[in-house]
mmCIF file of C-alpha atoms in Angstrom:
data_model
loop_
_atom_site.group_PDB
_atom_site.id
_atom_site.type_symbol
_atom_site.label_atom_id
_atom_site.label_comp_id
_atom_site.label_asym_id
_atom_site.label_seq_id
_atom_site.Cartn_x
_atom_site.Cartn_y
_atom_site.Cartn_z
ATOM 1 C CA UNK A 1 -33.003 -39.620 1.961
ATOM 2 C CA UNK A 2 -29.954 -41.544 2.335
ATOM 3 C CA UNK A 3 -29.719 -41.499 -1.334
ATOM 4 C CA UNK A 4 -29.600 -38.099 -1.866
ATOM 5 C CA UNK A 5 -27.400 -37.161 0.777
ATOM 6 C CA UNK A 6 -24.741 -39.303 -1.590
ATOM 7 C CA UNK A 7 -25.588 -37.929 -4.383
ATOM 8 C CA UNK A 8 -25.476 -34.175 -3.278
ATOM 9 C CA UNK A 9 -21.905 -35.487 -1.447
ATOM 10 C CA UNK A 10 -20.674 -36.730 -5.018
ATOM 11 C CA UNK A 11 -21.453 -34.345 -7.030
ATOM 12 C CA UNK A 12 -19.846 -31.263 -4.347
ATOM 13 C CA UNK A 13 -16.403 -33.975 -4.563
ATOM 14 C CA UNK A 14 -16.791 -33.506 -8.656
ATOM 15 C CA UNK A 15 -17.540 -29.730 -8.296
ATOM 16 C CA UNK A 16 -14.170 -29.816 -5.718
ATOM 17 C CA UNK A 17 -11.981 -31.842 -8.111
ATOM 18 C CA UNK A 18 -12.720 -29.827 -11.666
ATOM 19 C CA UNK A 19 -11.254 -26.577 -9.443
ATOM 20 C CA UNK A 20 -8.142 -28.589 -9.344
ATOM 21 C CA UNK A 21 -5.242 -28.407 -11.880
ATOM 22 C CA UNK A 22 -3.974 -31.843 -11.759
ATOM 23 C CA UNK A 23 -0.024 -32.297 -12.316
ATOM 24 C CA UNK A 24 2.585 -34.606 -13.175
ATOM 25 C CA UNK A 25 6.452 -35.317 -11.730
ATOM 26 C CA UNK A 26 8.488 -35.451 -14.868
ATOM 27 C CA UNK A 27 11.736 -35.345 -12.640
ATOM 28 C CA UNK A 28 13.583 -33.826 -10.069
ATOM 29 C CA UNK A 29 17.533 -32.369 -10.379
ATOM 30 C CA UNK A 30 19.737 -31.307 -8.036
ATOM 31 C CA UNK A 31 20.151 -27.608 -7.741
ATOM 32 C CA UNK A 32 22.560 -25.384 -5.712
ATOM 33 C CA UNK A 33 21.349 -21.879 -5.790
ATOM 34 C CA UNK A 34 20.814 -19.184 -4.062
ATOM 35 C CA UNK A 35 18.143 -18.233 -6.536
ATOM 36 C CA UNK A 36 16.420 -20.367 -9.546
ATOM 37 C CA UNK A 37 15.170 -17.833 -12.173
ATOM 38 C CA UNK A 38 14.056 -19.919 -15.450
ATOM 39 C CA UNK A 39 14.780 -23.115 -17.492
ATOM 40 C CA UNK A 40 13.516 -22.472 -21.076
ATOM 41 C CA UNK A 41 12.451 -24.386 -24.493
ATOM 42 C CA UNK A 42 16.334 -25.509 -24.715
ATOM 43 C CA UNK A 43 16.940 -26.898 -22.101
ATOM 44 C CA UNK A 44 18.915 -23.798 -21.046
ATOM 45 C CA UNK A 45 19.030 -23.080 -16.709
ATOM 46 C CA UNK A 46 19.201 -20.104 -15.431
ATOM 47 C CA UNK A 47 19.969 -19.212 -11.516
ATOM 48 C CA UNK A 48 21.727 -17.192 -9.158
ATOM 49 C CA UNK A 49 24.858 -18.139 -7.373
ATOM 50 C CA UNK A 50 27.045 -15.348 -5.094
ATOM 51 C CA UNK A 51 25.138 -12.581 -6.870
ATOM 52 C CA UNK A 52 26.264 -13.874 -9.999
ATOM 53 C CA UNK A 53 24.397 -15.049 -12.828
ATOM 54 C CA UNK A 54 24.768 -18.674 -14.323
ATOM 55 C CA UNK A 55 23.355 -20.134 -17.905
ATOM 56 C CA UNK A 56 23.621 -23.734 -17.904
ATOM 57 C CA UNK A 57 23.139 -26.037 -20.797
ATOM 58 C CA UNK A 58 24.772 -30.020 -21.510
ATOM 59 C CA UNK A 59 27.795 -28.439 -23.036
ATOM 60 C CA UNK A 60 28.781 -25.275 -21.274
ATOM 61 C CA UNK A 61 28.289 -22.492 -18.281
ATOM 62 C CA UNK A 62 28.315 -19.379 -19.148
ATOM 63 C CA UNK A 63 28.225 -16.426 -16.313
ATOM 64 C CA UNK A 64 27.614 -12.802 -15.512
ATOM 65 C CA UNK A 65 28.376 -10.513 -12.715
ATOM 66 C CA UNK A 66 28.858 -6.790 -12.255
ATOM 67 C CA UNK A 67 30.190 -5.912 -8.153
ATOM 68 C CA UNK A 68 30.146 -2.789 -9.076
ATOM 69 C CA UNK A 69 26.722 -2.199 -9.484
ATOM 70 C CA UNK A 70 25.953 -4.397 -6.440
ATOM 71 C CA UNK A 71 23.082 -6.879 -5.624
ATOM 72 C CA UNK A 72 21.464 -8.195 -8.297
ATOM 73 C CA UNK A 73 16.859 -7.522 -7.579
ATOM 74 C CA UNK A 74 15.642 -9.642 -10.523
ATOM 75 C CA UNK A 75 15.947 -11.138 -13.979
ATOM 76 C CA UNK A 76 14.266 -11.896 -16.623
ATOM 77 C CA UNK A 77 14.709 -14.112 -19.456
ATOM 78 C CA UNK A 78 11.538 -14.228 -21.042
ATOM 79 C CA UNK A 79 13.325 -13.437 -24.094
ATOM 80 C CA UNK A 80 16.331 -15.037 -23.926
ATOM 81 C CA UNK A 81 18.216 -12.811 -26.837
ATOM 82 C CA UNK A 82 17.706 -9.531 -24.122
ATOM 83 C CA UNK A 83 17.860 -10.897 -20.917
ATOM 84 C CA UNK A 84 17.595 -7.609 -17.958
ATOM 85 C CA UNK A 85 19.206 -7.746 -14.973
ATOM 86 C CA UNK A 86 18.014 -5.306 -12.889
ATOM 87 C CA UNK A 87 20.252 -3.448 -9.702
ATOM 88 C CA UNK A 88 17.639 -1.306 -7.765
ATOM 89 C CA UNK A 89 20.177 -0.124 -5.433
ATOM 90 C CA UNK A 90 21.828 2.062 -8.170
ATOM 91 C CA UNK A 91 18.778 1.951 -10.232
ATOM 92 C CA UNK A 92 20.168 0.540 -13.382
ATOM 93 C CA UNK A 93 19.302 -2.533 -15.905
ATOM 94 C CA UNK A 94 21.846 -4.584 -18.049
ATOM 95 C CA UNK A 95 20.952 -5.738 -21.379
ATOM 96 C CA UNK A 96 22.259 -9.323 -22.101
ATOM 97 C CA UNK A 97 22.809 -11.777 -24.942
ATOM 98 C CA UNK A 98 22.390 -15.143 -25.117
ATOM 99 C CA UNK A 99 26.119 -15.993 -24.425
ATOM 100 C CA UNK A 100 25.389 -13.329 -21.379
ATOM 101 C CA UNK A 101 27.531 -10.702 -22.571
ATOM 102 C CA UNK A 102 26.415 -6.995 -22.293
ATOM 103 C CA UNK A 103 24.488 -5.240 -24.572
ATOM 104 C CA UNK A 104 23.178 -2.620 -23.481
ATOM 105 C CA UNK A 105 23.277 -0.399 -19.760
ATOM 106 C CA UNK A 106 20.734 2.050 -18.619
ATOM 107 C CA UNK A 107 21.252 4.153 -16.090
ATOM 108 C CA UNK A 108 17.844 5.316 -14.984
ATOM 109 C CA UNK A 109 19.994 8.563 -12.951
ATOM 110 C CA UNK A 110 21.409 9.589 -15.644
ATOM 111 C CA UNK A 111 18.213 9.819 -17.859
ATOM 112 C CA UNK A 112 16.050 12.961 -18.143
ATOM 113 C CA UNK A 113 13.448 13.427 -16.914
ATOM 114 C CA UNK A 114 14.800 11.177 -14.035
ATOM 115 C CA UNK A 115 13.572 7.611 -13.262
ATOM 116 C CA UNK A 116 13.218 6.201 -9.969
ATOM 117 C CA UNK A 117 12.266 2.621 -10.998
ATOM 118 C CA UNK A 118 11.622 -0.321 -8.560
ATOM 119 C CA UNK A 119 10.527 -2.996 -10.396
ATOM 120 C CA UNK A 120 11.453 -4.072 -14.532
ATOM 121 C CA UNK A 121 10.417 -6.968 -16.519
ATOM 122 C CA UNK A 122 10.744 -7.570 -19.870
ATOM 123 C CA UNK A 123 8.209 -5.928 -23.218
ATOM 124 C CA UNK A 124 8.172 -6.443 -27.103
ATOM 125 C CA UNK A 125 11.014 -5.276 -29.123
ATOM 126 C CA UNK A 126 13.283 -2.771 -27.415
ATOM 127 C CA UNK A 127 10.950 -1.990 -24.162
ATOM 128 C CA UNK A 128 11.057 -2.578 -20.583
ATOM 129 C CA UNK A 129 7.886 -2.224 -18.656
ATOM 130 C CA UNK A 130 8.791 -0.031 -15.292
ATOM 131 C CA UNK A 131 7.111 0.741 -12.258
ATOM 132 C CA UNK A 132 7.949 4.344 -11.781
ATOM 133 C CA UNK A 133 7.932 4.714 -8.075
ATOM 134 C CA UNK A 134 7.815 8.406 -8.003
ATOM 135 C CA UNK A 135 4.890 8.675 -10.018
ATOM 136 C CA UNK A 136 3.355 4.928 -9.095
ATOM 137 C CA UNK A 137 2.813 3.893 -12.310
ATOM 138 C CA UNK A 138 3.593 1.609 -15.058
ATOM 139 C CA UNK A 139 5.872 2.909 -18.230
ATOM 140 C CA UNK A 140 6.984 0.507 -21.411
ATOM 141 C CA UNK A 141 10.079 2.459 -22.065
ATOM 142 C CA UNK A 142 12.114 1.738 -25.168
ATOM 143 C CA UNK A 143 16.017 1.774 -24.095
ATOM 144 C CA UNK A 144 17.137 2.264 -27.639
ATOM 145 C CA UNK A 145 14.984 5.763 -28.539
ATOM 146 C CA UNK A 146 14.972 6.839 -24.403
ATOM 147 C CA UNK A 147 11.215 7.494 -24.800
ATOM 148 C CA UNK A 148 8.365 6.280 -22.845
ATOM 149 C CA UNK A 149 5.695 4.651 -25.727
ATOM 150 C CA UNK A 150 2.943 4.087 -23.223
ATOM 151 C CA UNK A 151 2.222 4.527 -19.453
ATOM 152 C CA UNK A 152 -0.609 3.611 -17.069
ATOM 153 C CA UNK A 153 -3.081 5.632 -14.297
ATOM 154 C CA UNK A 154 -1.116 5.139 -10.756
ATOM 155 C CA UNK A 155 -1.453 2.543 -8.359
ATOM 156 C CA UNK A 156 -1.869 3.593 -4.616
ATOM 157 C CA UNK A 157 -0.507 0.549 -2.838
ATOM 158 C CA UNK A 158 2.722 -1.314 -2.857
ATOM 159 C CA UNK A 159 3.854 -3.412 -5.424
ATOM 160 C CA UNK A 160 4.674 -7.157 -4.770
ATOM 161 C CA UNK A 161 5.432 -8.370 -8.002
ATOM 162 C CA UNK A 162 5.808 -8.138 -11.737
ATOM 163 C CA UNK A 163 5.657 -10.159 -14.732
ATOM 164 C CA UNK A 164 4.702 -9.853 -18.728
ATOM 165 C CA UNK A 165 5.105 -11.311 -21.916
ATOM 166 C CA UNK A 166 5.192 -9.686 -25.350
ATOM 167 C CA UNK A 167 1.313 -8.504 -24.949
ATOM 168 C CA UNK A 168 0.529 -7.900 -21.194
ATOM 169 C CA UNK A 169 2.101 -6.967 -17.915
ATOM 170 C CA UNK A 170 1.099 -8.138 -14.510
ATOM 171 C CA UNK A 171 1.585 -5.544 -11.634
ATOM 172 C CA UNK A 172 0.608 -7.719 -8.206
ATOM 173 C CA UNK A 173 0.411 -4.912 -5.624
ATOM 174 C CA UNK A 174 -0.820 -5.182 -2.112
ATOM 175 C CA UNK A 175 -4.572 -4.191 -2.556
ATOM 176 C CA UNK A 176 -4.672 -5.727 -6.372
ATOM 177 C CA UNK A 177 -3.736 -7.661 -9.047
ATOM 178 C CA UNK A 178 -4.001 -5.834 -12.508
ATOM 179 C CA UNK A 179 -3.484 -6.559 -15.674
ATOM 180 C CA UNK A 180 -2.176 -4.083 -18.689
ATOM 181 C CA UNK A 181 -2.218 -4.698 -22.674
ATOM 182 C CA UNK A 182 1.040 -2.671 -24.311
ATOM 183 C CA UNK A 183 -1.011 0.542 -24.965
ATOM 184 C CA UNK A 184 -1.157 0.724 -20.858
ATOM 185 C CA UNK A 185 -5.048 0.036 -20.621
ATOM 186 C CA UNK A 186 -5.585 -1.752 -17.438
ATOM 187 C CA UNK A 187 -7.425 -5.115 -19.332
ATOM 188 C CA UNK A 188 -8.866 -6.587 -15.638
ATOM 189 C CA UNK A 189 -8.453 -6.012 -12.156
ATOM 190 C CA UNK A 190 -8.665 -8.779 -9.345
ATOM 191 C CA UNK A 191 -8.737 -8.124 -5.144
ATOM 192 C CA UNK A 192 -5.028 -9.187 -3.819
ATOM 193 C CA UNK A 193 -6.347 -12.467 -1.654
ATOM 194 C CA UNK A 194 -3.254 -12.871 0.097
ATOM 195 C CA UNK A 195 -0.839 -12.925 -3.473
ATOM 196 C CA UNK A 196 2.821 -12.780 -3.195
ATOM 197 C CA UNK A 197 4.321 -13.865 -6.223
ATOM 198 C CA UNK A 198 2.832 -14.454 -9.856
ATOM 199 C CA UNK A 199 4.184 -15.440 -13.364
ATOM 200 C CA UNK A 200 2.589 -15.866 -16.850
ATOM 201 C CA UNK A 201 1.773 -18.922 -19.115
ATOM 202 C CA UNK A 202 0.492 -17.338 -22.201
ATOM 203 C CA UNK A 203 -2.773 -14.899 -21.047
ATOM 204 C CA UNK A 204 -2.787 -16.881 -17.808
ATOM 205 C CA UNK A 205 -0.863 -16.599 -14.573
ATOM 206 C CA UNK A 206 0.495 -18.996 -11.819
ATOM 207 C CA UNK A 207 -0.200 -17.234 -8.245
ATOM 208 C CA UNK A 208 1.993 -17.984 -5.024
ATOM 209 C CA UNK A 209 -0.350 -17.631 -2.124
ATOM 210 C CA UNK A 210 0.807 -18.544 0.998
ATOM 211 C CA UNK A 211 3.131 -21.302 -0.177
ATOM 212 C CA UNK A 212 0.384 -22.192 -2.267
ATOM 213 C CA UNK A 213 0.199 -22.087 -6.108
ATOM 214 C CA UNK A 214 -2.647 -21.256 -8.411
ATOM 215 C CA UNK A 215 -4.089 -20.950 -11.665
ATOM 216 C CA UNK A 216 -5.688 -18.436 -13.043
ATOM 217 C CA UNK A 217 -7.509 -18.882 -16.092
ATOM 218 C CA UNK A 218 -8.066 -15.650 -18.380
ATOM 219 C CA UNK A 219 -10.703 -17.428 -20.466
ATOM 220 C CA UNK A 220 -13.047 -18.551 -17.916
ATOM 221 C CA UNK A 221 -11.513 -15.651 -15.170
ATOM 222 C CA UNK A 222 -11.648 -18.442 -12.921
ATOM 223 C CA UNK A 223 -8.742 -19.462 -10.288
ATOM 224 C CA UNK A 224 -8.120 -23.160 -9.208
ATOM 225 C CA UNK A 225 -5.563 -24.922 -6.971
ATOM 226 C CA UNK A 226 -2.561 -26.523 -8.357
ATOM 227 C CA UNK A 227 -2.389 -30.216 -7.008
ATOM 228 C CA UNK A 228 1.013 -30.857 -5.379
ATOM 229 C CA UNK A 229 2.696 -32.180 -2.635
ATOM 230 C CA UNK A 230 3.380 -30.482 0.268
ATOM 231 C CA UNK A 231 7.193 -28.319 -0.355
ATOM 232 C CA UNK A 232 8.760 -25.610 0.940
ATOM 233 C CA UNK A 233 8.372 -23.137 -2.353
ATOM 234 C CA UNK A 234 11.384 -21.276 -2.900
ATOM 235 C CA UNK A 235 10.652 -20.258 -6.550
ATOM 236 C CA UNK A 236 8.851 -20.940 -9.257
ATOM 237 C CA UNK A 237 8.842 -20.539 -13.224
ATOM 238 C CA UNK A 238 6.056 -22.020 -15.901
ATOM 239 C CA UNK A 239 6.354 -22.705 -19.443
ATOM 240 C CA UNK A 240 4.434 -24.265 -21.867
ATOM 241 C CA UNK A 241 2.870 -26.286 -19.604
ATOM 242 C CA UNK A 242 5.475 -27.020 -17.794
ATOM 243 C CA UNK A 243 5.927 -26.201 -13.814
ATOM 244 C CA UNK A 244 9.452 -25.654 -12.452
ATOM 245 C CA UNK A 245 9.431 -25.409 -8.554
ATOM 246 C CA UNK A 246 12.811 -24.845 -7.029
ATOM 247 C CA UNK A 247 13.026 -25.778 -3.159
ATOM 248 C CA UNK A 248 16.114 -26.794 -0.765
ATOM 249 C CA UNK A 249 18.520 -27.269 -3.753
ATOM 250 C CA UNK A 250 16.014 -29.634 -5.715
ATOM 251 C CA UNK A 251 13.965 -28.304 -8.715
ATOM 252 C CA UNK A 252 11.096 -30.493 -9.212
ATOM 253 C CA UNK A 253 9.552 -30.443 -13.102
ATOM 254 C CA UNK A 254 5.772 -31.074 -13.248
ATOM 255 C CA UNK A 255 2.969 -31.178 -16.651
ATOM 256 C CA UNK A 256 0.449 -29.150 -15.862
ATOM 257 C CA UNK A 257 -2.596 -30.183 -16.846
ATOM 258 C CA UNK A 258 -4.822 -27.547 -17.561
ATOM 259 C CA UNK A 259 -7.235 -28.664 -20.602
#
């Protein structure tokens, strides 16, 4: 009897430990920002200092900031050739290069019909994905023509968070998490389990749940815990395989290990 028992105990600790994503420190940086947005493929950091955005590589800083269209709500650099800056107050986005000069301005009040837009993030070629607040639903609106190429059915609860890459966009709302291919056909749903922040790696996504961070598979649809230490989580950015978590002016870089 006392046999089993162990073995029933061991194989629940395996069970426990393949629902884990193991990680590993590469190293930790010093970091003062008010907000750490992305460090990419070159090396290149991005973060938010004063309302004003910073690119930093080993040879330069470069830096953009508009006062006039006051607080900056979010970036994204996913691609870093059109990197949006978003302003909700005056519902507008900025188009930037890679040196972080302007590109491109839309003025969602100016547009017709009229946008109110609360959330952008960034889609293939000359689109943004917006949540349309008025109508609460998604839109992947090219800039360039002015035309809306696809939108989704509305959501009916609040939206938490956004994220995409070239083929899919996240919408994390407070009942839901949902997932849309470019065409706006929701691809899965999954029940909000106390989700506050989320960000893709390839078809998967890293979820922030209540200072905790997750993985979710797409393949297996299956989410595990992220083994780390115990940190304050400020923010957090993933790519290829690598785990950026920026807390009380450190950013700590961890390998996931996810195969």
């Amino acid at each position: 009897m006392r046999l089993i028992q162990i073995f029933f105990f061991l194989f629940s600790f395996s069970l426990l430990a393949q629902d884990e994503i193991m990680t590993t420190l590469i190293k930790k940086d010093s970091l003062n920002a008010d907000v750490f947005i992305a460090k990419n493929n070159f090396e290149n950091l991005y973060f938010l200092k004063d309302n004003t955005l910073f690119k930093k590589t080993d040879k330069q800083t470069a830096n953009y900031s508009n006062i006039q269209l006051g607080k900056i709500t979010s970036i994204h650099t996913f691609n870093p050739l059109k990197i949006n800056v978003f302003y909700a107050d005056l519902n507008t986005v900025i188009i930037l290069d890679n040196r972080l000069s302007e590109v491109s301005k839309i003025d969602f009040n100016t547009l017709q019909p009229y946008k109110n837009v609360s959330h952008v993030t960034t889609g293939f070629d000359n689109t943004l994905w917006l949540f349309n607040q008025d109508f609460q639903y998604l839109e992947l609106y090219d800039y360039k023509t002015q035309t809306t190429r696809n939108k989704t059915i509305p959501v009916v609860s609040k939206v938490l968070d956004m994220t995409s890459n070239y083929n899919y966009c996240w919408l994390l709302t407070e009942n839901n998490l949902y997932c849309y291919n470019y065409f706006g056909s929701m691809v899965y749903k999954l029940k909000n389990e106390g989700y506050s922040n989320i960000k893709a790696i390839d078809q998967n996504l890293i979820i922030n749940k209540e200072n905790t961070l997750l993985f979710y598979d797409n393949k297996l649809k299956k989410i595990s815990t992220i083994n780390l230490p115990k940190m304050l989580i400020s923010q957090f950015f993933v790519t290829n395989q690598i785990l950026y978590i920026y807390t009380h002016k450190l950013l700590y870089q961890y390998q996931l290990k996810t195969d």
